[in-house]
């Protein structure tokens, strides 16, 4: 493992913000990772983790060591007639995993095709799309504690999965590094086609996993900008979960407003579509200070001129203020900030 000094991270983040890490290394094994952990501990420096860089907003100067998780490997741990358990290295590419699973007849991940990023990042924000979240398949998350370098595993119940949330974003942030994810996939295909946009593309005919995979890729390609050509980090805000009375007041004022059930043991609640709120506030397709709100999906902020994080964050807070003023709803940022 080699630690480099003053490394340019602009090509390591899909939002393409200019950023430099004071120190940088890529780890491909658990021993490498342990070495990196003791290196920062010895020097009392901050530690940061990077996967595919597709859900982060990086500061221009990142003090300490940026560790890119490049631990690879796909392994079938056990097989039964109706399911298979696979263990996937944190540094594997998510979409390539989806393709590999499908080609082996391991079903479940097809709705999650084309999500950018790595396997190790998937549980952190509990990636989800077209009616399916990754938490549904996670049996265990393996990793290493930052303080001791000790290998431990968390069972799915311990991961505190919720909508775009997990223990890794909260209590275990800065305490635990994910090195592998253990997934239980089905050998019997079961279609999840309740999402309206997916139904529209699928049309008639028998539904197969391959058809869902192709339909998801088609919908995503038509609505979401490809970060390879237009820098972005996917949804910039979470869909807000609001109390029932606020939902009712808004639904009366805006009868066409999309919303989804989000009631829990805390009480009745409703999830609203952040994209719809931003769109209604007049932001869709608009360009402000060089940041463009995507014309096909108002939840995605694009950074065509590769401007720094503060410009993106300024525009994001303008959107938050206008949505709050118009609807009384606070939008929470979805990608993680690194450096500050
Ligand atoms: N809508 C608008 N204007 C827009 C876009 C959408 O009014 O510009 C409306 C749609 O008509 C729909 C509703 O808003 O009624 C929801 O839109 P959509 O189905 O496109 O999904 P979303 O809730 O905006 C979420 C995820 C996406 C994921 C899609 C599909 C979050 C924060 N985002 O978006 O995830 O691909 O569902 O399942 O939950 C990501 O996290 O980076 C991401 C792209």
XYZ file of N, CA, C and O in Angstrom, residues 122-215:
376
model
N -23.303 0.689 -0.810
C -24.742 0.393 -0.950
C -25.492 0.330 0.389
O -26.563 0.924 0.525
N -24.940 -0.361 1.420
C -25.676 -0.388 2.690
C -25.671 0.952 3.418
O -26.576 1.220 4.205
N -24.642 1.782 3.176
C -24.516 3.038 3.926
C -25.777 3.872 3.743
O -26.412 4.304 4.710
N -26.171 4.083 2.502
C -27.385 4.884 2.268
C -28.567 3.990 1.894
O -29.592 4.492 1.438
N -28.415 2.677 2.093
C -29.489 1.746 1.760
C -30.083 2.104 0.395
O -31.237 2.526 0.284
N -29.267 1.911 -0.652
C -29.682 2.307 -2.006
C -31.031 1.676 -2.361
O -31.333 0.548 -1.959
N -31.805 2.422 -3.117
C -33.121 1.924 -3.489
C -33.577 2.545 -4.787
O -33.181 3.662 -5.123
N -34.371 1.784 -5.530
C -34.946 2.317 -6.769
C -36.072 1.396 -7.228
O -36.027 0.184 -6.997
N -37.053 1.976 -7.858
C -38.162 1.245 -8.477
C -38.780 0.204 -7.543
O -38.980 -0.961 -7.888
N -39.046 0.678 -6.312
C -39.792 -0.137 -5.356
C -38.981 -1.140 -4.561
O -39.553 -1.938 -3.809
N -37.651 -1.135 -4.702
C -36.823 -2.131 -4.005
C -35.636 -1.423 -3.317
O -35.037 -0.533 -3.902
N -35.343 -1.837 -2.077
C -34.155 -1.312 -1.379
C -33.178 -2.460 -1.128
O -33.604 -3.606 -0.919
N -31.885 -2.152 -1.097
C -30.879 -3.212 -0.949
C -31.016 -3.931 0.389
O -30.683 -5.116 0.509
N -31.524 -3.252 1.422
C -31.631 -3.852 2.761
C -32.410 -5.166 2.726
O -32.161 -6.062 3.527
N -33.308 -5.295 1.777
C -34.121 -6.500 1.620
C -33.248 -7.757 1.404
O -33.647 -8.864 1.723
N -32.050 -7.576 0.818
C -31.194 -8.718 0.462
C -30.009 -8.899 1.398
O -29.296 -9.889 1.302
N -29.781 -7.918 2.257
C -28.556 -7.970 3.064
C -28.717 -8.928 4.238
O -29.663 -8.824 5.012
N -27.755 -9.869 4.315
C -27.789 -10.807 5.419
C -26.808 -10.333 6.497
O -27.076 -10.445 7.685
N -25.693 -9.757 6.037
C -24.621 -9.389 6.967
C -23.723 -8.359 6.305
O -23.600 -8.359 5.071
N -23.155 -7.474 7.109
C -22.157 -6.537 6.583
C -20.867 -6.771 7.364
O -20.874 -6.747 8.593
N -19.774 -7.061 6.652
C -18.483 -7.321 7.299
C -17.620 -6.064 7.235
O -17.648 -5.338 6.236
N -16.832 -5.850 8.273
C -15.956 -4.681 8.256
C -14.946 -4.702 9.368
O -14.759 -5.716 10.052
N -14.314 -3.554 9.522
C -13.210 -3.423 10.467
C -13.464 -2.182 11.321
O -13.881 -1.140 10.800
N -13.225 -2.289 12.633
C -13.409 -1.110 13.487
C -12.211 -0.167 13.293
O -11.072 -0.629 13.135
N -12.507 1.129 13.286
C -11.441 2.099 13.022
C -10.487 2.199 14.203
O -9.272 2.287 14.033
N -11.008 2.101 15.423
C -10.137 2.284 16.593
C -9.176 1.110 16.802
O -8.001 1.314 17.087
N -9.669 -0.125 16.630
C -8.843 -1.308 16.951
C -8.390 -2.093 15.725
O -7.573 -2.999 15.838
N -8.999 -1.827 14.569
C -8.687 -2.624 13.385
C -9.227 -4.042 13.502
O -8.761 -4.969 12.846
N -10.259 -4.214 14.351
C -10.817 -5.551 14.604
C -11.899 -5.878 13.567
O -12.737 -5.031 13.256
N -11.863 -7.131 13.061
C -12.873 -7.528 12.076
C -14.160 -7.907 12.789
O -14.136 -8.777 13.671
N -15.269 -7.267 12.427
C -16.556 -7.658 12.999
C -17.625 -7.703 11.898
O -17.449 -7.134 10.820
N -18.733 -8.374 12.199
C -19.841 -8.453 11.243
C -21.100 -7.941 11.915
O -21.308 -8.174 13.104
N -21.925 -7.269 11.135
C -23.220 -6.827 11.658
C -24.316 -7.578 10.929
O -24.311 -7.637 9.684
N -25.230 -8.149 11.693
C -26.392 -8.787 11.081
C -27.319 -7.695 10.558
O -27.287 -6.560 11.063
N -28.169 -8.019 9.591
C -29.047 -7.008 8.976
C -29.818 -6.218 10.035
O -29.919 -4.991 9.946
N -30.317 -6.918 11.075
C -31.121 -6.238 12.115
C -30.305 -5.181 12.844
O -30.867 -4.248 13.408
N -28.981 -5.356 12.856
C -28.134 -4.396 13.575
C -27.773 -3.181 12.708
O -27.161 -2.239 13.197
N -28.125 -3.239 11.442
C -27.717 -2.166 10.521
C -28.673 -0.966 10.543
O -28.387 0.057 9.906
N -29.787 -1.082 11.251
C -30.766 0.013 11.406
C -31.142 0.635 10.061
O -31.123 1.853 9.885
N -31.488 -0.225 9.104
C -31.827 0.266 7.780
C -33.155 1.020 7.795
O -34.115 0.605 8.443
N -33.171 2.139 7.100
C -34.404 2.894 6.881
C -34.270 3.542 5.509
O -33.255 3.324 4.821
N -35.239 4.331 5.111
C -35.184 4.979 3.799
C -33.912 5.829 3.681
O -33.721 6.753 4.457
N -33.030 5.449 2.780
C -31.742 6.131 2.530
C -30.948 6.360 3.826
O -30.292 7.388 3.986
N -31.008 5.386 4.723
C -30.360 5.580 6.008
C -29.924 4.234 6.603
O -30.494 3.183 6.277
N -28.915 4.291 7.474
C -28.434 3.096 8.166
C -27.561 3.519 9.331
O -27.209 4.694 9.463
N -27.164 2.546 10.142
C -26.277 2.803 11.283
C -24.916 3.335 10.804
O -24.234 4.063 11.510
N -24.545 2.989 9.551
C -23.232 3.392 9.024
C -23.151 4.894 8.737
O -22.076 5.457 8.630
N -24.334 5.524 8.605
C -24.372 6.974 8.369
C -24.446 7.706 9.701
O -24.261 8.906 9.752
N -24.788 6.980 10.759
C -25.057 7.616 12.046
C -24.054 7.144 13.099
O -22.934 7.589 13.109
N -24.501 6.217 13.961
C -23.674 5.803 15.110
C -22.302 5.267 14.690
O -21.306 5.503 15.369
N -22.229 4.555 13.577
C -20.947 3.943 13.203
C -20.135 4.782 12.219
O -19.073 4.360 11.765
N -20.654 5.963 11.881
C -19.880 6.843 11.001
C -18.574 7.195 11.716
O -18.586 7.480 12.899
N -17.478 7.129 11.012
C -16.134 7.367 11.574
C -15.722 6.302 12.584
O -14.780 6.506 13.354
N -16.419 5.184 12.642
C -16.028 4.119 13.585
C -15.817 2.772 12.914
O -15.231 1.874 13.488
N -16.363 2.612 11.701
C -16.424 1.295 11.085
C -16.202 1.426 9.579
O -16.726 2.350 8.959
N -15.423 0.499 9.025
C -15.199 0.500 7.571
C -15.780 -0.790 6.998
O -15.392 -1.883 7.433
N -16.675 -0.667 6.058
C -17.268 -1.854 5.433
C -16.264 -2.461 4.456
O -15.726 -1.759 3.596
N -16.010 -3.767 4.613
C -15.067 -4.425 3.696
C -15.767 -5.407 2.740
O -15.243 -5.708 1.677
N -16.937 -5.922 3.152
C -17.683 -6.844 2.274
C -19.153 -6.852 2.678
O -19.496 -6.528 3.822
N -20.004 -7.207 1.718
C -21.442 -7.272 1.980
C -21.915 -8.672 1.613
O -21.566 -9.188 0.541
N -22.683 -9.279 2.516
C -23.191 -10.629 2.278
C -24.678 -10.524 1.935
O -25.474 -9.985 2.712
N -25.014 -11.024 0.734
C -26.393 -10.875 0.236
C -27.038 -12.239 0.054
O -26.376 -13.195 -0.388
N -28.315 -12.295 0.357
C -29.072 -13.530 0.101
C -29.978 -13.242 -1.100
O -30.866 -12.387 -1.024
N -29.714 -13.940 -2.209
C -30.485 -13.707 -3.433
C -31.326 -14.944 -3.735
O -31.000 -16.047 -3.308
N -32.390 -14.713 -4.506
C -33.320 -15.802 -4.753
C -32.969 -16.539 -6.042
O -32.470 -15.946 -6.998
N -33.237 -17.845 -6.064
C -33.061 -18.579 -7.324
C -34.393 -18.684 -8.052
O -34.466 -19.262 -9.132
N -35.431 -18.157 -7.393
C -36.753 -18.133 -8.046
C -37.115 -16.688 -8.278
O -37.231 -15.909 -7.334
N -37.300 -16.332 -9.526
C -37.563 -14.939 -9.867
C -38.941 -14.491 -9.370
O -39.932 -15.193 -9.540
N -38.945 -13.331 -8.742
C -40.206 -12.735 -8.292
C -40.195 -11.287 -8.758
O -39.267 -10.533 -8.434
N -41.200 -10.920 -9.540
C -41.182 -9.581 -10.145
C -41.663 -8.508 -9.172
O -42.613 -8.726 -8.419
N -40.983 -7.359 -9.178
C -41.449 -6.179 -8.446
C -41.690 -5.084 -9.468
O -40.757 -4.425 -9.913
N -42.938 -4.944 -9.850
C -43.230 -4.030 -10.963
C -44.265 -2.984 -10.580
O -44.946 -2.442 -11.441
N -44.393 -2.705 -9.264
C -45.448 -1.783 -8.839
C -45.140 -0.324 -9.212
O -46.029 0.504 -9.280
N -43.863 -0.016 -9.459
C -43.483 1.375 -9.725
C -44.052 1.818 -11.084
O -43.757 1.198 -12.113
N -44.879 2.880 -11.104
C -45.578 3.244 -12.338
C -44.670 3.429 -13.559
O -44.971 2.906 -14.640
N -43.524 4.105 -13.384
C -42.643 4.365 -14.545
C -42.140 3.057 -15.146
O -41.923 2.948 -16.355
N -41.977 2.044 -14.292
C -41.488 0.748 -14.740
C -42.586 0.017 -15.520
O -42.340 -0.558 -16.579
N -43.792 0.097 -14.985
C -44.932 -0.542 -15.652
C -45.097 0.013 -17.060
O -45.324 -0.727 -18.012
N -44.975 1.350 -17.196
C -45.143 1.985 -18.505
C -44.170 1.412 -19.525
O -44.538 1.136 -20.665
N -42.918 1.207 -19.128
C -41.905 0.730 -20.071
C -42.061 -0.765 -20.332
O -41.871 -1.237 -21.452
N -42.465 -1.527 -19.304
C -42.595 -2.974 -19.467
C -43.707 -3.353 -20.437
O -43.559 -4.271 -21.232
N -44.802 -2.622 -20.369
C -45.924 -2.923 -21.253
C -46.460 -4.331 -21.044
O -46.432 -4.867 -19.935
N -46.890 -4.951 -22.165
C -47.502 -6.284 -22.091
C -46.443 -7.395 -22.120
O -45.278 -7.129 -22.324
N -46.890 -8.633 -21.952
C -45.994 -9.789 -22.103
C -45.477 -10.290 -20.777
O -45.531 -9.585 -19.781
N -44.949 -11.541 -20.783
C -44.457 -12.128 -19.531
C -43.252 -11.344 -18.993
O -42.370 -10.944 -19.764
N -43.267 -11.144 -17.683
C -42.185 -10.360 -17.082
C -41.061 -11.300 -16.651
O -41.291 -12.259 -15.922
N -39.865 -11.039 -17.141
C -38.695 -11.818 -16.720
C -37.722 -10.860 -16.026
O -37.853 -9.638 -16.143
N -36.741 -11.443 -15.333
C -35.741 -10.607 -14.646
C -34.981 -9.759 -15.676
O -34.683 -8.593 -15.439
N -34.680 -10.363 -16.832
C -33.943 -9.632 -17.872
C -34.759 -8.444 -18.366
O -34.229 -7.363 -18.597
N -36.084 -8.652 -18.519
C -36.934 -7.547 -19.002
C -36.978 -6.430 -17.970
O -36.982 -5.253 -18.325
N -37.040 -6.784 -16.687
C -37.032 -5.735 -15.648
C -35.700 -4.993 -15.688
O -35.663 -3.758 -15.679
N -34.618 -5.756 -15.765
C -33.281 -5.151 -15.821
C -33.215 -4.152 -16.985
O -32.807 -2.998 -16.818
N -33.663 -4.591 -18.169
C -33.602 -3.703 -19.346
C -34.511 -2.493 -19.184
O -34.146 -1.379 -19.563
N -35.693 -2.711 -18.582
C -36.640 -1.598 -18.405
C -36.075 -0.567 -17.426
O -36.150 0.643 -17.659
